[in-house]
Amino acid sequence: MSDQIKTIGVLTSGGDAPGMNAAIRAVVRIAISKGLKVKGIQRGYSGLLNEEIIDMDAKSVADIIQRGGTILYTARCEEMRTPEGQQKAADICKKHGIEGLVVIGGDGSFQGAQKLAHLGINTIGVPGTIDLDIACTDYTIGFDTAVNTAMEAIDKIRDTSTSHERCSVIEVMGRSAGYIALWCGIANGAEDILLPERWNGDEDSLIAHIKDTKARGKKHHIVINAEGIGHSQELAVKIEKETGMETRATILGHLQRGGSPTCKDRVYASLMGAYAVDLLCQGKSNRVVAYSHGEYVDYEIDEALAMKKDIDEYQFDVSKHLAR
Ligand code: ADP
Ligand code: F6P
């Protein structure tokens, strides 16, 4: 048992992601196994500021590992961006005896965690977002489930697209990042993949490619468009007008964020949750758990937030050669 920390808190913040429950379960059960008390903070920083704090025991995380979403609920909270809100959040942690806090969320949530660390609360971030857009880590909780969900949905759209000999523009989530689009583009054998990191706005070349595949006898043309580019409906109208190929736009939307987590998301999230508690027990603070080059590691939050991430060039290059 740690000499320093007796009670820790755990919260989920930002967009929910499948696997967050596995991480919460691991935080609670590993902490209990080390003799710590655990408080669950509901609704992210918003719930912290409203003192929506509950005691958690091993039973309170029973029967959740297979469930999507987050049992602690999640929220976005403007007040936490202000120095007053951050000081209030730190004071509330102290009032409830919360000496260490595990924040499961994305880059925005880590900024909140960083502020709390500077105000004397030991904080550890765990990367939870379907977008895979956290620079310090090759894995984020929820991405694997989200791409599998999107892939299955796109397979279904492809069936009907082929039957009608149509073009389909399918928009996937990712905020300003194109990882979901790139993975689905490869996994679904899309003819075109539009990524915010690489898209140069050249719709004429896209249309020429669609005309070319049609001339070569292709029975459908799947365009995976990333949310960060958007305008899928307008793009579909333009494609239909200029290629003569009937075109439909589908925005997959929030279905990508739900559902039972994959095995990978359950296992990686469990290990990251456990790792976060280990760091707190070692007296660490202001760190984020990451998965890098096949290993679980941790970085200073400041260092993690300063890192930049880009689409893997080789992966992107291969995707273009596969998409014909
Ligand atoms: P994500 O964590 O998925 O990136 P957001 O960017 O929406 O999601 O951030 C989640 C929450 O983290 C915000 O609603 C806010 O409460 C908190 N947050 C974001 N940026 C900051 C910041 N600069 N300082 C303090 N808290 C922040
Ligand atoms: O960050 C996860 C995410 O699903 C993004 O892919 C998307 O841009 C955003 O959240 C949607 O947020 P909301 O649920 O508030 O519509």
Short mmCIF file of C-alpha atoms and ligand atoms in Angstrom, two decimals:
data_model
loop_
_atom_site.label_atom_id
_atom_site.label_comp_id
_atom_site.label_asym_id
_atom_site.label_seq_id
_atom_site.Cartn_x
_atom_site.Cartn_y
_atom_site.Cartn_z
CA MET A 1 0.00 0.00 0.00
CA SER A 2 1.18 3.52 -0.82
CA ASP A 3 2.45 5.67 2.10
CA GLN A 4 1.26 8.82 0.45
CA ILE A 5 -2.10 8.23 -1.17
CA LYS A 6 -5.13 6.79 0.58
CA THR A 7 -8.00 7.87 -1.65
CA ILE A 8 -8.19 8.32 -5.40
CA GLY A 9 -10.89 9.55 -7.75
CA VAL A 10 -11.73 8.52 -11.28
CA LEU A 11 -13.68 10.39 -13.95
CA THR A 12 -14.43 10.18 -17.65
CA SER A 13 -14.46 13.38 -19.71
CA GLY A 14 -15.07 14.52 -23.30
CA GLY A 15 -16.66 12.12 -25.80
CA ASP A 16 -17.42 8.67 -24.41
CA ALA A 17 -15.63 5.69 -25.92
CA PRO A 18 -16.21 1.92 -25.75
CA GLY A 19 -13.73 0.48 -23.27
CA MET A 20 -13.97 3.36 -20.79
CA ASN A 21 -15.91 1.05 -18.47
CA ALA A 22 -13.10 -1.51 -18.58
CA ALA A 23 -10.66 1.26 -17.58
CA ILE A 24 -12.91 2.42 -14.70
CA ARG A 25 -13.26 -1.18 -13.51
CA ALA A 26 -9.49 -1.66 -13.55
CA VAL A 27 -8.85 1.61 -11.69
CA VAL A 28 -11.36 0.64 -9.00
CA ARG A 29 -10.31 -2.97 -8.56
CA ILE A 30 -6.55 -2.40 -8.74
CA ALA A 31 -6.82 0.50 -6.29
CA ILE A 32 -8.85 -1.63 -3.88
CA SER A 33 -6.32 -4.44 -4.19
CA LYS A 34 -3.67 -1.92 -3.05
CA GLY A 35 -5.74 -0.84 -0.05
CA LEU A 36 -6.90 2.48 -1.50
CA LYS A 37 -10.38 3.98 -1.33
CA VAL A 38 -11.95 5.00 -4.64
CA LYS A 39 -14.43 7.75 -5.41
CA GLY A 40 -16.21 7.90 -8.75
CA ILE A 41 -16.79 11.39 -10.08
CA GLN A 42 -19.82 11.53 -12.34
CA ARG A 43 -20.14 13.70 -15.47
CA GLY A 44 -16.48 14.63 -15.84
CA TYR A 45 -15.25 18.01 -14.61
CA SER A 46 -18.80 19.30 -14.56
CA GLY A 47 -19.72 16.65 -11.98
CA LEU A 48 -16.54 17.38 -10.02
CA LEU A 49 -17.52 21.05 -9.78
CA ASN A 50 -21.03 20.00 -8.70
CA GLU A 51 -19.62 17.46 -6.21
CA GLU A 52 -21.32 14.53 -7.91
CA ILE A 53 -19.00 12.11 -6.13
CA ILE A 54 -19.83 8.54 -5.18
CA ASP A 55 -18.00 5.85 -3.21
CA MET A 56 -17.01 2.90 -5.36
CA ASP A 57 -16.24 -0.66 -4.39
CA ALA A 58 -15.44 -3.81 -6.33
CA LYS A 59 -19.15 -4.54 -6.77
CA SER A 60 -19.94 -1.13 -8.23
CA VAL A 61 -17.93 -2.07 -11.32
CA ALA A 62 -19.41 -5.55 -11.72
CA ASP A 63 -21.03 -6.41 -15.04
CA ILE A 64 -19.69 -3.38 -16.92
CA ILE A 65 -16.66 -4.61 -18.86
CA GLN A 66 -18.84 -5.62 -21.82
CA ARG A 67 -20.83 -2.39 -21.89
CA GLY A 68 -20.20 0.57 -24.19
CA GLY A 69 -20.33 4.17 -22.93
CA THR A 70 -19.25 5.07 -19.42
CA ILE A 71 -21.08 4.22 -16.20
CA LEU A 72 -19.71 7.44 -14.70
CA TYR A 73 -21.32 9.49 -17.50
CA THR A 74 -19.30 12.15 -19.27
CA ALA A 75 -19.60 15.82 -20.06
CA ARG A 76 -17.84 18.82 -21.46
CA CYS A 77 -17.39 21.68 -18.99
CA GLU A 78 -16.55 25.28 -19.87
CA GLU A 79 -16.02 26.32 -16.24
CA MET A 80 -13.05 23.95 -15.95
CA ARG A 81 -11.22 26.01 -18.58
CA THR A 82 -11.12 29.00 -16.21
CA PRO A 83 -8.54 29.45 -13.39
CA GLU A 84 -11.44 29.91 -10.93
CA GLY A 85 -13.05 26.64 -12.05
CA GLN A 86 -9.73 24.80 -11.80
CA GLN A 87 -9.07 26.12 -8.28
CA LYS A 88 -12.61 25.16 -7.23
CA ALA A 89 -12.12 21.65 -8.68
CA ALA A 90 -8.85 21.24 -6.76
CA ASP A 91 -10.49 22.49 -3.54
CA ILE A 92 -13.36 20.01 -3.99
CA CYS A 93 -10.89 17.15 -4.48
CA LYS A 94 -9.15 18.16 -1.22
CA LYS A 95 -12.49 18.49 0.60
CA HIS A 96 -13.38 14.91 -0.39
CA GLY A 97 -9.92 13.58 0.47
CA ILE A 98 -9.15 12.84 -3.19
CA GLU A 99 -5.35 12.96 -3.34
CA GLY A 100 -4.96 11.24 -6.70
CA LEU A 101 -7.19 11.45 -9.76
CA VAL A 102 -7.40 9.30 -12.89
CA VAL A 103 -8.82 11.26 -15.85
CA ILE A 104 -9.98 9.12 -18.75
CA GLY A 105 -10.43 11.27 -21.86
CA GLY A 106 -8.66 13.07 -24.67
CA ASP A 107 -6.21 15.95 -25.00
CA GLY A 108 -8.73 18.50 -23.71
CA SER A 109 -9.37 16.44 -20.58
CA PHE A 110 -5.60 16.10 -20.05
CA GLN A 111 -5.32 19.89 -20.00
CA GLY A 112 -7.77 19.92 -17.10
CA ALA A 113 -5.73 17.18 -15.40
CA GLN A 114 -2.54 19.19 -15.92
CA LYS A 115 -4.10 22.23 -14.23
CA LEU A 116 -5.20 20.11 -11.25
CA ALA A 117 -1.71 18.63 -10.97
CA HIS A 118 -0.28 22.14 -10.73
CA LEU A 119 -2.79 22.82 -7.94
CA GLY A 120 -1.58 19.90 -5.84
CA ILE A 121 -3.81 17.00 -6.93
CA ASN A 122 -1.84 14.05 -8.28
CA THR A 123 -3.37 13.38 -11.68
CA ILE A 124 -2.86 10.70 -14.30
CA GLY A 125 -4.46 10.80 -17.75
CA VAL A 126 -5.63 7.68 -19.58
CA PRO A 127 -6.25 8.16 -23.33
CA GLY A 128 -9.91 7.58 -24.11
CA THR A 129 -11.21 8.68 -27.49
CA ILE A 130 -12.42 6.93 -30.62
CA ASP A 131 -10.46 9.46 -32.70
CA LEU A 132 -6.93 8.06 -32.02
CA ASP A 133 -5.78 11.68 -32.12
CA ILE A 134 -3.53 11.71 -29.04
CA ALA A 135 0.04 12.18 -30.20
CA CYS A 136 1.92 10.33 -27.46
CA THR A 137 0.14 7.00 -27.92
CA ASP A 138 -0.39 4.45 -30.69
CA TYR A 139 -3.60 3.29 -28.99
CA THR A 140 -6.58 5.15 -27.52
CA ILE A 141 -9.51 3.49 -25.77
CA GLY A 142 -12.45 3.07 -28.15
CA PHE A 143 -10.75 3.39 -31.52
CA ASP A 144 -10.69 -0.34 -32.16
CA THR A 145 -14.39 -0.77 -31.41
CA ALA A 146 -15.32 2.34 -33.39
CA VAL A 147 -13.45 1.26 -36.53
CA ASN A 148 -14.94 -2.22 -36.32
CA THR A 149 -18.44 -0.78 -35.92
CA ALA A 150 -17.90 1.62 -38.81
CA MET A 151 -16.37 -1.13 -40.96
CA GLU A 152 -19.43 -3.36 -40.48
CA ALA A 153 -21.79 -0.49 -41.30
CA ILE A 154 -19.80 0.38 -44.43
CA ASP A 155 -19.88 -3.27 -45.59
CA LYS A 156 -23.67 -3.05 -45.45
CA ILE A 157 -23.76 0.19 -47.41
CA ARG A 158 -21.47 -1.41 -49.96
CA ASP A 159 -23.98 -4.25 -50.54
CA THR A 160 -26.74 -1.85 -51.48
CA SER A 161 -24.37 0.46 -53.34
CA THR A 162 -23.24 -2.44 -55.55
CA SER A 163 -26.80 -3.63 -56.17
CA HIS A 164 -27.82 -0.18 -57.39
CA GLU A 165 -24.47 0.48 -59.10
CA ARG A 166 -24.13 3.67 -57.12
CA CYS A 167 -21.45 5.84 -55.65
CA SER A 168 -21.58 6.18 -51.84
CA VAL A 169 -19.97 8.96 -49.88
CA ILE A 170 -19.67 7.71 -46.31
CA GLU A 171 -18.66 10.15 -43.59
CA VAL A 172 -16.94 8.77 -40.51
CA MET A 173 -16.10 10.50 -37.23
CA GLY A 174 -12.68 11.63 -36.05
CA ARG A 175 -13.09 15.33 -35.34
CA SER A 176 -10.13 16.89 -37.21
CA ALA A 177 -8.22 13.60 -37.46
CA GLY A 178 -8.44 11.05 -40.28
CA TYR A 179 -7.48 7.81 -38.52
CA ILE A 180 -10.97 6.28 -38.52
CA ALA A 181 -11.33 7.23 -42.20
CA LEU A 182 -7.96 5.75 -43.14
CA TRP A 183 -8.53 2.48 -41.29
CA CYS A 184 -12.04 2.05 -42.68
CA GLY A 185 -10.85 3.04 -46.13
CA ILE A 186 -8.32 0.21 -46.09
CA ALA A 187 -10.56 -2.31 -44.29
CA ASN A 188 -13.57 -1.67 -46.52
CA GLY A 189 -11.62 -1.52 -49.77
CA ALA A 190 -12.83 2.00 -50.53
CA GLU A 191 -12.07 3.47 -53.92
CA ASP A 192 -11.27 6.86 -52.39
CA ILE A 193 -10.29 7.96 -48.88
CA LEU A 194 -10.44 11.65 -47.98
CA LEU A 195 -8.39 12.64 -44.94
CA PRO A 196 -8.25 16.14 -43.43
CA GLU A 197 -4.48 15.75 -43.03
CA ARG A 198 -3.99 15.18 -46.77
CA TRP A 199 -7.06 16.45 -48.66
CA ASN A 200 -6.13 19.27 -51.05
CA GLY A 201 -9.73 20.01 -52.05
CA ASP A 202 -9.20 18.70 -55.59
CA GLU A 203 -12.75 17.51 -56.32
CA ASP A 204 -12.02 17.41 -60.07
CA SER A 205 -9.46 14.62 -59.62
CA LEU A 206 -11.90 12.74 -57.37
CA ILE A 207 -14.61 13.00 -60.03
CA ALA A 208 -12.18 11.94 -62.77
CA HIS A 209 -11.29 8.88 -60.67
CA ILE A 210 -14.96 7.96 -60.25
CA LYS A 211 -15.54 8.28 -64.01
CA ASP A 212 -12.48 6.12 -64.62
CA THR A 213 -13.55 3.30 -62.26
CA LYS A 214 -17.04 3.40 -63.78
CA ALA A 215 -15.55 3.13 -67.28
CA ARG A 216 -13.50 0.14 -66.09
CA GLY A 217 -16.74 -1.60 -65.09
CA LYS A 218 -16.78 -1.15 -61.31
CA LYS A 219 -20.24 -1.67 -59.88
CA HIS A 220 -19.91 0.80 -57.06
CA HIS A 221 -17.60 3.54 -55.89
CA ILE A 222 -17.09 3.99 -52.16
CA VAL A 223 -15.69 7.30 -50.95
CA ILE A 224 -14.79 7.36 -47.25
CA ASN A 225 -14.89 10.97 -46.16
CA ALA A 226 -13.59 12.12 -42.79
CA GLU A 227 -15.73 14.33 -40.56
CA GLY A 228 -12.90 16.87 -40.56
CA ILE A 229 -13.60 17.47 -44.26
CA GLY A 230 -17.39 17.16 -43.99
CA HIS A 231 -19.78 18.44 -46.68
CA SER A 232 -20.62 14.86 -47.67
CA GLN A 233 -24.11 15.70 -48.89
CA GLU A 234 -22.88 18.53 -51.15
CA LEU A 235 -20.08 16.29 -52.43
CA ALA A 236 -22.58 13.53 -53.28
CA VAL A 237 -24.76 15.98 -55.25
CA LYS A 238 -21.72 17.20 -57.19
CA ILE A 239 -20.49 13.67 -57.92
CA GLU A 240 -23.89 12.61 -59.23
CA LYS A 241 -24.17 15.72 -61.40
CA GLU A 242 -20.71 15.41 -62.89
CA THR A 243 -20.33 11.65 -63.24
CA GLY A 244 -23.92 10.66 -64.00
CA MET A 245 -23.54 7.94 -61.33
CA GLU A 246 -26.36 7.91 -58.80
CA THR A 247 -24.77 8.94 -55.49
CA ARG A 248 -25.89 8.80 -51.86
CA ALA A 249 -24.28 10.32 -48.78
CA THR A 250 -24.38 8.56 -45.41
CA ILE A 251 -23.11 10.15 -42.23
CA LEU A 252 -22.44 7.31 -39.80
CA GLY A 253 -22.52 9.62 -36.77
CA HIS A 254 -22.79 8.52 -33.17
CA LEU A 255 -23.40 4.84 -33.85
CA GLN A 256 -19.59 4.72 -34.12
CA ARG A 257 -19.24 5.68 -30.45
CA GLY A 258 -21.52 3.04 -28.99
CA GLY A 259 -21.59 -0.71 -28.66
CA SER A 260 -19.86 -3.43 -26.73
CA PRO A 261 -16.07 -2.91 -26.72
CA THR A 262 -13.86 -5.27 -28.70
CA CYS A 263 -11.50 -7.64 -26.91
CA LYS A 264 -8.60 -5.27 -27.66
CA ASP A 265 -10.40 -2.29 -26.14
CA ARG A 266 -11.33 -4.28 -23.03
CA VAL A 267 -7.81 -5.59 -22.47
CA TYR A 268 -5.81 -2.45 -23.32
CA ALA A 269 -8.20 -0.25 -21.32
CA SER A 270 -7.90 -2.60 -18.33
CA LEU A 271 -4.11 -2.49 -18.47
CA MET A 272 -4.03 1.28 -18.86
CA GLY A 273 -6.39 1.73 -15.91
CA ALA A 274 -4.17 -0.52 -13.79
CA TYR A 275 -1.03 1.32 -14.95
CA ALA A 276 -2.57 4.66 -13.92
CA VAL A 277 -3.15 3.40 -10.37
CA ASP A 278 0.41 2.04 -10.24
CA LEU A 279 1.72 5.50 -11.17
CA LEU A 280 -0.34 7.16 -8.42
CA CYS A 281 0.95 4.61 -5.91
CA GLN A 282 4.50 5.49 -6.96
CA GLY A 283 3.73 9.10 -6.04
CA LYS A 284 3.65 10.20 -9.70
CA SER A 285 1.52 13.06 -10.98
CA ASN A 286 0.90 15.07 -14.15
CA ARG A 287 1.50 12.02 -16.33
CA VAL A 288 -0.40 10.33 -19.13
CA VAL A 289 -0.43 6.60 -19.81
CA ALA A 290 0.43 5.66 -23.39
CA TYR A 291 1.01 2.63 -25.57
CA SER A 292 4.06 3.11 -27.71
CA HIS A 293 6.05 0.62 -29.82
CA GLY A 294 4.34 -2.34 -28.16
CA GLU A 295 4.76 -1.19 -24.56
CA TYR A 296 2.75 0.64 -21.93
CA VAL A 297 4.69 3.77 -20.97
CA ASP A 298 3.97 7.17 -19.46
CA TYR A 299 4.82 10.77 -20.28
CA GLU A 300 4.67 14.08 -18.50
CA ILE A 301 1.33 15.62 -19.56
CA ASP A 302 3.10 18.80 -20.72
CA GLU A 303 5.39 16.73 -22.95
CA ALA A 304 2.49 14.61 -24.24
CA LEU A 305 0.44 17.69 -25.15
CA ALA A 306 3.37 19.23 -27.01
CA MET A 307 3.79 16.15 -29.25
CA LYS A 308 2.47 16.25 -32.81
CA LYS A 309 0.83 13.36 -34.63
CA ASP A 310 0.34 12.80 -38.32
CA ILE A 311 -1.04 10.10 -40.56
CA ASP A 312 1.54 7.39 -41.17
CA GLU A 313 2.89 8.12 -44.66
CA TYR A 314 3.48 4.47 -45.58
CA GLN A 315 -0.04 3.50 -44.50
CA PHE A 316 -1.47 6.38 -46.50
CA ASP A 317 0.62 5.53 -49.53
CA VAL A 318 -0.43 1.85 -49.43
CA SER A 319 -4.08 2.88 -49.04
CA LYS A 320 -3.86 4.90 -52.27
CA HIS A 321 -2.43 1.96 -54.23
CA LEU A 322 -5.09 -0.38 -52.85
CA ALA A 323 -7.90 2.05 -53.72
CA ARG A 324 -8.32 1.64 -57.45
P1 ADP B 1 -11.33 15.53 -25.13
O1 ADP B 1 -10.89 15.31 -23.73
O2 ADP B 1 -11.97 14.31 -25.73
O3 ADP B 1 -10.25 16.15 -25.99
P2 ADP B 1 -12.66 18.12 -24.99
O4 ADP B 1 -11.64 18.84 -25.82
O5 ADP B 1 -14.10 18.41 -25.24
O6 ADP B 1 -12.55 16.53 -25.10
O7 ADP B 1 -12.30 18.42 -23.47
C1 ADP B 1 -13.04 17.84 -22.43
C2 ADP B 1 -13.09 18.77 -21.27
O8 ADP B 1 -11.77 19.00 -20.76
C3 ADP B 1 -13.61 20.17 -21.57
O9 ADP B 1 -15.01 20.24 -21.62
C4 ADP B 1 -13.07 20.95 -20.38
O10 ADP B 1 -13.86 20.73 -19.23
C5 ADP B 1 -11.71 20.28 -20.17
N1 ADP B 1 -10.68 21.09 -20.82
C6 ADP B 1 -10.44 21.22 -22.14
N2 ADP B 1 -9.46 22.11 -22.38
C7 ADP B 1 -9.08 22.57 -21.17
C8 ADP B 1 -8.11 23.53 -20.71
N3 ADP B 1 -7.35 24.20 -21.58
N4 ADP B 1 -7.99 23.73 -19.39
C9 ADP B 1 -8.76 23.07 -18.51
N5 ADP B 1 -9.69 22.17 -18.85
C10 ADP B 1 -9.86 21.92 -20.16
O1 F6P B 2 -14.06 12.94 -29.96
C1 F6P B 2 -15.01 11.94 -30.24
C2 F6P B 2 -16.06 12.48 -31.19
O2 F6P B 2 -17.00 11.46 -31.45
C3 F6P B 2 -15.52 13.07 -32.50
O3 F6P B 2 -15.21 12.05 -33.43
C4 F6P B 2 -16.64 13.96 -32.91
O4 F6P B 2 -16.16 15.03 -33.69
C5 F6P B 2 -17.18 14.47 -31.61
O5 F6P B 2 -16.75 13.58 -30.60
C6 F6P B 2 -18.68 14.56 -31.57
O6 F6P B 2 -19.05 15.13 -30.36
P1 F6P B 2 -20.58 15.20 -29.86
O7 F6P B 2 -20.90 13.88 -29.25
O8 F6P B 2 -20.56 16.31 -28.88
O9 F6P B 2 -21.44 15.45 -31.05
#
